[in-house]
GROMACS .gro file of C-alpha atoms in nm:
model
  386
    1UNK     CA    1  14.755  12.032  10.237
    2UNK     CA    2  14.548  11.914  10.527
    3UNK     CA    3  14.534  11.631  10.814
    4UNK     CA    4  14.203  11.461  10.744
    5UNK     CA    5  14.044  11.346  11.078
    6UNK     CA    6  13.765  11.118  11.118
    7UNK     CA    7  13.555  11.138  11.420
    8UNK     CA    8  13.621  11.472  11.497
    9UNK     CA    9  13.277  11.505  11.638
   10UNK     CA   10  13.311  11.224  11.919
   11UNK     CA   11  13.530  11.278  12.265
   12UNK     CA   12  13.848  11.156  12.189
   13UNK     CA   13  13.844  11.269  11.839
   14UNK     CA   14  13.741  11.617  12.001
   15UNK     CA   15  14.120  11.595  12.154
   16UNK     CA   16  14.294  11.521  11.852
   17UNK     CA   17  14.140  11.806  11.702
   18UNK     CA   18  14.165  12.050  12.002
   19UNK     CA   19  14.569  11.965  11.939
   20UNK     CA   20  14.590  11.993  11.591
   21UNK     CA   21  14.464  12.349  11.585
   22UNK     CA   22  14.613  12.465  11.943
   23UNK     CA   23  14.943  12.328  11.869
   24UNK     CA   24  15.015  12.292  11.474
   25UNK     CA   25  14.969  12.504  11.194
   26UNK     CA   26  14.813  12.281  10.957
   27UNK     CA   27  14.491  12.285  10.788
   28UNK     CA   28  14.225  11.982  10.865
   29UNK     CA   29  13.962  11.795  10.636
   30UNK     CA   30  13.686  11.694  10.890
   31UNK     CA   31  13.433  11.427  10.776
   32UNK     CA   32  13.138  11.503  10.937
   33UNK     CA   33  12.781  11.303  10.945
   34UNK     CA   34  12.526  11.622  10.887
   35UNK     CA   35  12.226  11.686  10.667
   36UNK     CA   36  12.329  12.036  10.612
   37UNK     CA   37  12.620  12.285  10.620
   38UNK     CA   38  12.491  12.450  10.957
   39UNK     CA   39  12.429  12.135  11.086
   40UNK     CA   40  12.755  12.027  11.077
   41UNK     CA   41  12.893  12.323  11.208
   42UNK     CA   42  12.680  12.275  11.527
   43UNK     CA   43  12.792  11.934  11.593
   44UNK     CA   44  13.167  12.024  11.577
   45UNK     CA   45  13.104  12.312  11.827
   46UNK     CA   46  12.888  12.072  12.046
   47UNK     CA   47  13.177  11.857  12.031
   48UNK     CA   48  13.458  12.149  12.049
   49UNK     CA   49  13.329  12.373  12.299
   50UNK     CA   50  13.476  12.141  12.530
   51UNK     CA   51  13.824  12.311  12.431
   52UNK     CA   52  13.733  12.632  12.296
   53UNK     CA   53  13.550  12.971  12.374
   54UNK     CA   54  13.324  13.056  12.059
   55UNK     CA   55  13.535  13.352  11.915
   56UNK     CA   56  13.863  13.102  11.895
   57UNK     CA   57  13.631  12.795  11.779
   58UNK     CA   58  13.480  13.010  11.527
   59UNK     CA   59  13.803  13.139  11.395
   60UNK     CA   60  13.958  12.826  11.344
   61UNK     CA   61  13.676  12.673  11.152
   62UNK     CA   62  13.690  13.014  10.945
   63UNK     CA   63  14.065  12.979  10.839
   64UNK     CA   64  14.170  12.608  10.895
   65UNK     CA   65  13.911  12.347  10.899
   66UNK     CA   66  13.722  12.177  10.602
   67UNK     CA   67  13.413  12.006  10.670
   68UNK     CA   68  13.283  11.688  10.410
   69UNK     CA   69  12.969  11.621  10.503
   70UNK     CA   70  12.967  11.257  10.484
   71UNK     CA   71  12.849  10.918  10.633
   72UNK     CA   72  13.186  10.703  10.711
   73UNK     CA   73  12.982  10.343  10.625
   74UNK     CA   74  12.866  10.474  10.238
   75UNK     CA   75  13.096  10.419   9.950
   76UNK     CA   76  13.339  10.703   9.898
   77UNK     CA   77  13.158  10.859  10.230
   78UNK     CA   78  12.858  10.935   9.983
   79UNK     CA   79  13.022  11.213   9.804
   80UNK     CA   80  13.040  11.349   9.489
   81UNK     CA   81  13.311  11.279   9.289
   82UNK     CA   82  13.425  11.615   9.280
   83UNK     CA   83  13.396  11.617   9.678
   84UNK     CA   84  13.602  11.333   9.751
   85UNK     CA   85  13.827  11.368   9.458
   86UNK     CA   86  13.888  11.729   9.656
   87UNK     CA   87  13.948  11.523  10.031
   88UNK     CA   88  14.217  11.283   9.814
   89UNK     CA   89  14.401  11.557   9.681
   90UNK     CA   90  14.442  11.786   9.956
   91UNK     CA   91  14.469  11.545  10.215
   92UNK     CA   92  14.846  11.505  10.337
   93UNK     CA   93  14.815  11.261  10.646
   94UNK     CA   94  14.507  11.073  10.825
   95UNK     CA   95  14.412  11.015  11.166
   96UNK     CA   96  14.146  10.760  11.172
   97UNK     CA   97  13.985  10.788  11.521
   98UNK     CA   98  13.615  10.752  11.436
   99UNK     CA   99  13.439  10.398  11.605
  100UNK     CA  100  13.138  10.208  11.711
  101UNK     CA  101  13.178  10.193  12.133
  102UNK     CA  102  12.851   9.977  12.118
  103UNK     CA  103  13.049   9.680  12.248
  104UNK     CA  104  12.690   9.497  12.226
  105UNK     CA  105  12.614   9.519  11.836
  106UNK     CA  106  12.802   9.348  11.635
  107UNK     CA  107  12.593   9.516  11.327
  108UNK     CA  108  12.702   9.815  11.471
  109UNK     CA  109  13.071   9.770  11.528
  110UNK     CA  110  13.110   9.571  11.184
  111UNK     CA  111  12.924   9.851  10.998
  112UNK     CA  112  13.118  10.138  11.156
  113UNK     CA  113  13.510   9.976  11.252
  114UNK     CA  114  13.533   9.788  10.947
  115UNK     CA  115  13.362   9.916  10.678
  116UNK     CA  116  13.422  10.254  10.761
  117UNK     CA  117  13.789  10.188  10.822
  118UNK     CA  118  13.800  10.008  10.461
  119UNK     CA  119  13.696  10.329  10.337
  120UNK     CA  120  13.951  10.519  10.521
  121UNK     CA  121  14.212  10.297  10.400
  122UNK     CA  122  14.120  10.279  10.053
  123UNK     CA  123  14.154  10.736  10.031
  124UNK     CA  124  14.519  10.636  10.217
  125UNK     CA  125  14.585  10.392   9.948
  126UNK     CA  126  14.468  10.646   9.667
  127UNK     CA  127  14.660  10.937   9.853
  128UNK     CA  128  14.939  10.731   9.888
  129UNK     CA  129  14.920  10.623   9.505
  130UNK     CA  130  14.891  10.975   9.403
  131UNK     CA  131  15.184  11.197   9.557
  132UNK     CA  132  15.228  10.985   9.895
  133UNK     CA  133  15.081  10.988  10.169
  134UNK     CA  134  15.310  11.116  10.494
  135UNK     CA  135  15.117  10.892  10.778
  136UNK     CA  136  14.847  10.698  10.832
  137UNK     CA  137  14.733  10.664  11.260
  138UNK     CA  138  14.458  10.448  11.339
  139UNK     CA  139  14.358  10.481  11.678
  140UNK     CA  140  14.285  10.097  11.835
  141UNK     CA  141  14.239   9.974  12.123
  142UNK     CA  142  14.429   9.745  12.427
  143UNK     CA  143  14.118   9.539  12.372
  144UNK     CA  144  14.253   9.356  12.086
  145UNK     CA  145  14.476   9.218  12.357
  146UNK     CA  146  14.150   8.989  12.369
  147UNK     CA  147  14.050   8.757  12.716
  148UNK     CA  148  14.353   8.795  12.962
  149UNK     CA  149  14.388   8.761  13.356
  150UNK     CA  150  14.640   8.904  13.548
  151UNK     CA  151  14.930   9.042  13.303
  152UNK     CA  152  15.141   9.288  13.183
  153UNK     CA  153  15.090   9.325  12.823
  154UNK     CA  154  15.345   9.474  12.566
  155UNK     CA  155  15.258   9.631  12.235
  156UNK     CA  156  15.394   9.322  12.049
  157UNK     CA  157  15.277   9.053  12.207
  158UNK     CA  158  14.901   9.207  12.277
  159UNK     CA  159  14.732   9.027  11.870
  160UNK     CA  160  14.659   8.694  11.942
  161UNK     CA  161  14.464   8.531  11.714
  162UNK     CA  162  14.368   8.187  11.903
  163UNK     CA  163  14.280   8.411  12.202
  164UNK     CA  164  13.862   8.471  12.238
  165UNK     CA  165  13.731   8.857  12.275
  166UNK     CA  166  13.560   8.984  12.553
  167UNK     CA  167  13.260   9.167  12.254
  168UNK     CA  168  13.259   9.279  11.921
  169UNK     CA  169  13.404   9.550  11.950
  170UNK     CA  170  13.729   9.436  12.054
  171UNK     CA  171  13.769   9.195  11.791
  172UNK     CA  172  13.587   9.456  11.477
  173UNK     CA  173  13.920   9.680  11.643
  174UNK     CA  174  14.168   9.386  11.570
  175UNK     CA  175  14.050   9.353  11.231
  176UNK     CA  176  14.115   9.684  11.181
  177UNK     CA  177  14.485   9.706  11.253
  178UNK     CA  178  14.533   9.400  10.992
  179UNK     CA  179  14.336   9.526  10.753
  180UNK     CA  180  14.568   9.914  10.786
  181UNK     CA  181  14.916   9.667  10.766
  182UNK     CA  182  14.785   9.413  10.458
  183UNK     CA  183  14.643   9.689  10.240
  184UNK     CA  184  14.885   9.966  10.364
  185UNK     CA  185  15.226   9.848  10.332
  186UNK     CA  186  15.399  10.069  10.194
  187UNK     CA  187  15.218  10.364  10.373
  188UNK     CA  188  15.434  10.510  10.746
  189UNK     CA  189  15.181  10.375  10.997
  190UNK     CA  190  15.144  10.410  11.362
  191UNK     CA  191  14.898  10.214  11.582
  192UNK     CA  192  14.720  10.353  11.894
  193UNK     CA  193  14.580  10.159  12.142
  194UNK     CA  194  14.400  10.340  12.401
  195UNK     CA  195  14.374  10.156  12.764
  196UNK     CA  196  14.030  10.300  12.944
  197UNK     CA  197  13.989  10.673  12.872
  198UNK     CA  198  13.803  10.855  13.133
  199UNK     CA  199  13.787  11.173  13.236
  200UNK     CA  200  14.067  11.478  13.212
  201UNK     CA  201  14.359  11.507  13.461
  202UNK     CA  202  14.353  11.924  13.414
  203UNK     CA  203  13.947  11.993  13.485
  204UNK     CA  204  13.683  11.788  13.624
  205UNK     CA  205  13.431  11.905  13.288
  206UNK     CA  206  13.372  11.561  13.031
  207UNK     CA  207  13.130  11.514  12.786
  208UNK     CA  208  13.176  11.111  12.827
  209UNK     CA  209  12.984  10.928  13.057
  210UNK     CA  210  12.904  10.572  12.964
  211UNK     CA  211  13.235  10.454  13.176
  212UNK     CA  212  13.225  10.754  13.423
  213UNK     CA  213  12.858  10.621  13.487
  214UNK     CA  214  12.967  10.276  13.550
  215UNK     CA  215  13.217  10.391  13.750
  216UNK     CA  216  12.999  10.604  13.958
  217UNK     CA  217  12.758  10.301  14.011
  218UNK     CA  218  13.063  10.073  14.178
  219UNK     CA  219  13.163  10.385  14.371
  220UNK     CA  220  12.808  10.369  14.569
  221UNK     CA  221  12.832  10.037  14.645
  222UNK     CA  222  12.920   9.951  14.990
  223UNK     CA  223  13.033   9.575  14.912
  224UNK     CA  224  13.256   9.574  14.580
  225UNK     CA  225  13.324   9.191  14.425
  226UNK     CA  226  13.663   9.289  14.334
  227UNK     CA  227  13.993   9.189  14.463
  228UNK     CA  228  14.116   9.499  14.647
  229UNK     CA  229  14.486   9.449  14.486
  230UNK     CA  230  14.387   9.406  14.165
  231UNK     CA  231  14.482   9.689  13.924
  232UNK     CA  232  14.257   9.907  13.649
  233UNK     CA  233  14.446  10.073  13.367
  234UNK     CA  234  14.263  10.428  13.334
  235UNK     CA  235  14.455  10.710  13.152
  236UNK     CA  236  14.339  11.081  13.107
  237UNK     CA  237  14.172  11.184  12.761
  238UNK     CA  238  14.419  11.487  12.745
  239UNK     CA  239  14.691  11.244  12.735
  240UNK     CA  240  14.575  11.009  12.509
  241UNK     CA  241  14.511  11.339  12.290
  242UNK     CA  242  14.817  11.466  12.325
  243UNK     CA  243  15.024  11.136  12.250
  244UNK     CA  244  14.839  11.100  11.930
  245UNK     CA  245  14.902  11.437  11.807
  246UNK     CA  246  15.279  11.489  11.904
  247UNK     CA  247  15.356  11.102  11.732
  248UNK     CA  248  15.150  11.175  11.438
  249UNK     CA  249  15.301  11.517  11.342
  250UNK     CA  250  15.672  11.348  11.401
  251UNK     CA  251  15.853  11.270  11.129
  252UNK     CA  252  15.980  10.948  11.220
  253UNK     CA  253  15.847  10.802  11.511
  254UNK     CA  254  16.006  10.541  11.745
  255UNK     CA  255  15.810  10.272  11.714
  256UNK     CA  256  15.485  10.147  11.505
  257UNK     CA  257  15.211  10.064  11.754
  258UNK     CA  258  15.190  10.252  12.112
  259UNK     CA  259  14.970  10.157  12.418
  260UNK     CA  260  14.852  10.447  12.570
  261UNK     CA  261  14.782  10.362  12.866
  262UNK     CA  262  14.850  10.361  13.283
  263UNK     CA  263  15.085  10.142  13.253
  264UNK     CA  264  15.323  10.013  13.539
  265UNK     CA  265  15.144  10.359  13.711
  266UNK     CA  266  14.815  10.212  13.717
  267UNK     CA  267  14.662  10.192  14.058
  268UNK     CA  268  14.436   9.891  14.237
  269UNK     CA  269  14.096   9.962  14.321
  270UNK     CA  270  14.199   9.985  14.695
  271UNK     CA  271  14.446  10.293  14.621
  272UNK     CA  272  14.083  10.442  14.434
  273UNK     CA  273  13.840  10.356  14.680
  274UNK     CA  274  14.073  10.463  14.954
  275UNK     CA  275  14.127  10.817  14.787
  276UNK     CA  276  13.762  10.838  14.737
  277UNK     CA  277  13.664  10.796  15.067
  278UNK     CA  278  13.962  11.037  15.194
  279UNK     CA  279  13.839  11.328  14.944
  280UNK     CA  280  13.433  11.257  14.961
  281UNK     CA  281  13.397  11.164  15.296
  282UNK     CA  282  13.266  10.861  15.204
  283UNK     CA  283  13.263  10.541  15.355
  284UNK     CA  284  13.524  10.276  15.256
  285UNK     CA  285  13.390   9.979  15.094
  286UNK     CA  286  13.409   9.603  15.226
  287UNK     CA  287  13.587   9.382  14.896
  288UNK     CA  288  13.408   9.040  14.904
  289UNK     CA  289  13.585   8.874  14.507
  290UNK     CA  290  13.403   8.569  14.616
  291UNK     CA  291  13.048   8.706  14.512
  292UNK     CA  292  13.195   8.814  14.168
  293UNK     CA  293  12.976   8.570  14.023
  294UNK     CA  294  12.657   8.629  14.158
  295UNK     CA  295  12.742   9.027  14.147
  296UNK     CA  296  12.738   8.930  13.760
  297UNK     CA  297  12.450   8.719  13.722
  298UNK     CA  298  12.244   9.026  13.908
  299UNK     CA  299  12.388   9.253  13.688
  300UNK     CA  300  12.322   9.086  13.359
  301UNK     CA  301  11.905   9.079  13.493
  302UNK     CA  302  11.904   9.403  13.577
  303UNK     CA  303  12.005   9.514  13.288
  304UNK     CA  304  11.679   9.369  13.099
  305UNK     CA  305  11.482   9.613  13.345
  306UNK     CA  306  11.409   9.967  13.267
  307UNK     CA  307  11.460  10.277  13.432
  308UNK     CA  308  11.785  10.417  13.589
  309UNK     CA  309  11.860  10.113  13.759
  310UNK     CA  310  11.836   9.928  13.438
  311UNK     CA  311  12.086  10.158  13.250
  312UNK     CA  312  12.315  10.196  13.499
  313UNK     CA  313  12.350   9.766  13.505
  314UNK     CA  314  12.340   9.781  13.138
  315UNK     CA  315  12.671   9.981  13.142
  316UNK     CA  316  12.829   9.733  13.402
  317UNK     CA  317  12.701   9.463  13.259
  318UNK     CA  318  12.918   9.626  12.890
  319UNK     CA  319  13.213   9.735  13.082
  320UNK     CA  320  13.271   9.404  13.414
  321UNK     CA  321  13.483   9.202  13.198
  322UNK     CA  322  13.720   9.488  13.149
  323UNK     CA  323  13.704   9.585  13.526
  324UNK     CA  324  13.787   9.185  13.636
  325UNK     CA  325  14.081   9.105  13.429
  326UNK     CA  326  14.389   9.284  13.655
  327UNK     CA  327  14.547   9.326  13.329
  328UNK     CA  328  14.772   9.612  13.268
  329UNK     CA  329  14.922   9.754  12.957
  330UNK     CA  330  15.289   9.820  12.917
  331UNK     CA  331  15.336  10.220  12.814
  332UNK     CA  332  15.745  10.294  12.806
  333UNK     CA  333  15.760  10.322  12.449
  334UNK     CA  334  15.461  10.618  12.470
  335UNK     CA  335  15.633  10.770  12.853
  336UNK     CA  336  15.947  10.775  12.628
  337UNK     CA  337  15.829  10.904  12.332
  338UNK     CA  338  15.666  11.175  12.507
  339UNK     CA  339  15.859  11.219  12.838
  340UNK     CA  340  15.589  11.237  13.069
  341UNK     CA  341  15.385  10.942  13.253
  342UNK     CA  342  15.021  11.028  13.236
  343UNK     CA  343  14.814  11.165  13.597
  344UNK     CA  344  14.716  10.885  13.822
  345UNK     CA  345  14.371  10.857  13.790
  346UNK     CA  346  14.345  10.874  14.197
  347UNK     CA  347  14.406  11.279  14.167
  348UNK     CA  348  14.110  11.371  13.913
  349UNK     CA  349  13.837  11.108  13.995
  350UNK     CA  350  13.664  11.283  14.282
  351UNK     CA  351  13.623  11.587  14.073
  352UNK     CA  352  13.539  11.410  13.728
  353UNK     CA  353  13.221  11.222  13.983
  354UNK     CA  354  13.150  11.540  14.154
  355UNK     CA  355  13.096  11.720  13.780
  356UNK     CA  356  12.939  11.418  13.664
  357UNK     CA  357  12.669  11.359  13.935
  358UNK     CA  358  12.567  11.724  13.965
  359UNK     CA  359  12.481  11.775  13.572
  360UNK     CA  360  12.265  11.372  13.574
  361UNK     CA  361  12.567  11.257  13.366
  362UNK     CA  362  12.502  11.556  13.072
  363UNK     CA  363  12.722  11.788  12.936
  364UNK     CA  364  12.558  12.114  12.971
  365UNK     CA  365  12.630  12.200  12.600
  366UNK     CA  366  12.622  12.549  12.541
  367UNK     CA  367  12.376  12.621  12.185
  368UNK     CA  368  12.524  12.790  11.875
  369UNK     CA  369  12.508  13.158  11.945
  370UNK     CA  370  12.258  13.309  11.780
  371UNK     CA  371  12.458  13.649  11.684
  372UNK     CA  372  12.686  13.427  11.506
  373UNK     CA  373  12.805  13.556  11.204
  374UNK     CA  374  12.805  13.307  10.931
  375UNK     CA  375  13.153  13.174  10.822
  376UNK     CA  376  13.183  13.254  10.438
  377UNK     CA  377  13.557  13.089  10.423
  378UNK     CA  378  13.464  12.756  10.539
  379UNK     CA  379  13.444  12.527  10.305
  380UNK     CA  380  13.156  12.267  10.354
  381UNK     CA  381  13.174  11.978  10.105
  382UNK     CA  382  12.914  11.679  10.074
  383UNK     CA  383  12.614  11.520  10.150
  384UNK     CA  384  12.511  11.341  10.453
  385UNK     CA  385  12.327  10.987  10.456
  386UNK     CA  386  12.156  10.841  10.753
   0.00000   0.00000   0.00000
């Protein structure tokens, strides 16, 4: 029997697989978008090599991972009926982590977060039918939390439904979670919601940059229209990673929906800035909140302009209304569940810009070795669809 894992090839989902095989002994059923076997292969080591050397990548794929080579938007994933017939009945538990990020589509985000999650919930719902299904974990967001200013927000009181969203991803996300609790019911269910996740408290390497970039671009600026005491929930990816695993694999967890998040620990952009300038020898910015509107307004038409400049506004222009809304997430149940209060995001940013700025915001992905042998006990299941 097998943990079945969807996004396996992106950068969180990277972590929950990194944990599952580090730390656990079971087998995993990987869906993985791929228009052949070798293919597919590739893009989990892309995605792996984060966490793993080849030999002990390559090993693990050999003995304990099953790859279905599927698109998570087609009916059944586009497999054959034997395929996915083989992915119900040898699936034990599911960790649905695979999203749209492209807070700008809404084609996107409704394609991906809710049609793909319908699909993940209806192999739950036939798993579940079948012989029972252990857990289901859908990984979330705090962004379902929807348009708030200065607050502390606790896991129950975050789904408002009369409250607007800040994009379409945030509100695809709260779909999502009501969609898991009307058609799972009777199915052990825990909710993650993720606060920002950027970077890794343990080495300064990522392979995610869209936030890290943003970041980077507020960092240069010598005038910042933010209030200097207002506070930014980041958290670690190795955290976030490492919650998800150790609740998923429990057998009865504390409590239904976690934010994983900074929590009460989560710092103002003063404490950042500060420890930025103390580690980089740069020079502390001036905070001026009362150009926050025209910052935006230049922002937004930069954004229609090409080049780096153009990106780099696109990103803020994305990410500002998550960076203005001193909102913070309440995390005891997770620091409980756990025991441990994630890294202050003061003591790995320098590093994580550092990395960042000297490889142009790229992972320098190492290729598939070419001595490779090829690995005859992997099982490699289905068809991919564009």
């Amino acid at each position: 029997m097998a943990i079945f894992v969807t996004g396996s090839t992106g950068y969180l989902g990277s972590y929950l697989v990194a944990g599952l095989l580090r730390d656990h002994r079971d087998a995993l059923n990987l869906l993985v978008r791929a228009n052949s076997e070798q293919e597919a292969r590739e893009r989990l080591w892309q995605s792996l090599q984060l966490h793993f050397e080849f030999p002990e990548f390559f090993d693990h794929l050999k003995s304990r991972v099953r790859i279905f080579r599927g698109d998570l938007t087609s009916e059944c994933f586009g497999l054959r009926d034997d395929e996915y017939q083989a992915l119900v009945n040898t699936t034990d538990s599911i960790i649905h982590c695979a999203a749209s990020l492209n807070r700008k589509s809404e084609k996107q985000c409704l394609n991906v977060n809710l049609r793909g999650s319908l699909e993940v919930i209806q192999v739950a719902r036939r798993v579940q039918d079948r012989k029972g299904l252990r857990r289901y974990s859908h990984v979330s967001t705090v962004a379902v939390a929807g348009q708030r200013r200065n607050e502390v927000v606790t896991e129950d009181a975050a789904i408002d439904w009369a409250r607007s969203d800040y994009d379409p991803y945030a509100r695809t996300k709260k779909f999502c979670e009501h969609m898991a609790a009307q058609l799972l019911p009777d199915v052990p269910r825990t909710i993650f919601r993720p606060a920002i996740v950027m970077g890794d408290s343990r080495r300064a390497e990522t392979s995610q940059f869209d936030m890290v970039q943003a970041f980077d671009l507020l960092a240069r600026l010598p005038i910042l229209p933010l209030r200097p005491d207002d506070k930014i929930d980041i958290v670690p990816a190795n955290y976030v990673g490492k919650a998800i695993v150790t609740i998923h694999q429990k057998e009865q967890p504390a409590h239904g929906i976690y934010h994983l998040s900074a929590g009460a620990g989560s710092q103002t952009y003063r404490e950042l800035t500060d420890r930025l300038a103390e580690l980089g020898g740069w020079r502390r910015p001036i905070f001026l909140p009362a150009v926050r509107r025209a910052f935006s307004g230049t922002v937004n038409w930069l954004a229609n302009r090409g080049g780096a400049v153009g990106y780099g506004a696109s990103l803020m222009k994305v990410f500002w209304p998550y960076l203005d809304w001193n909102t913070v997430f309440d995390n005891s149940r997770v620091v409980t569940e756990l025991g441990e209060s994630p890294v202050k995001f003061s003591t790995y940013a320098y590093p994580l810009l550092k990395f960042s700025r000297e490889n142009k915001f790229r992972y320098p992905a190492k290729p598939w070795p070419s001595s490779a042998p090829s690995p005859e006990k992997t099982t490699v299941a289905g068809s991919a669809r564009a």
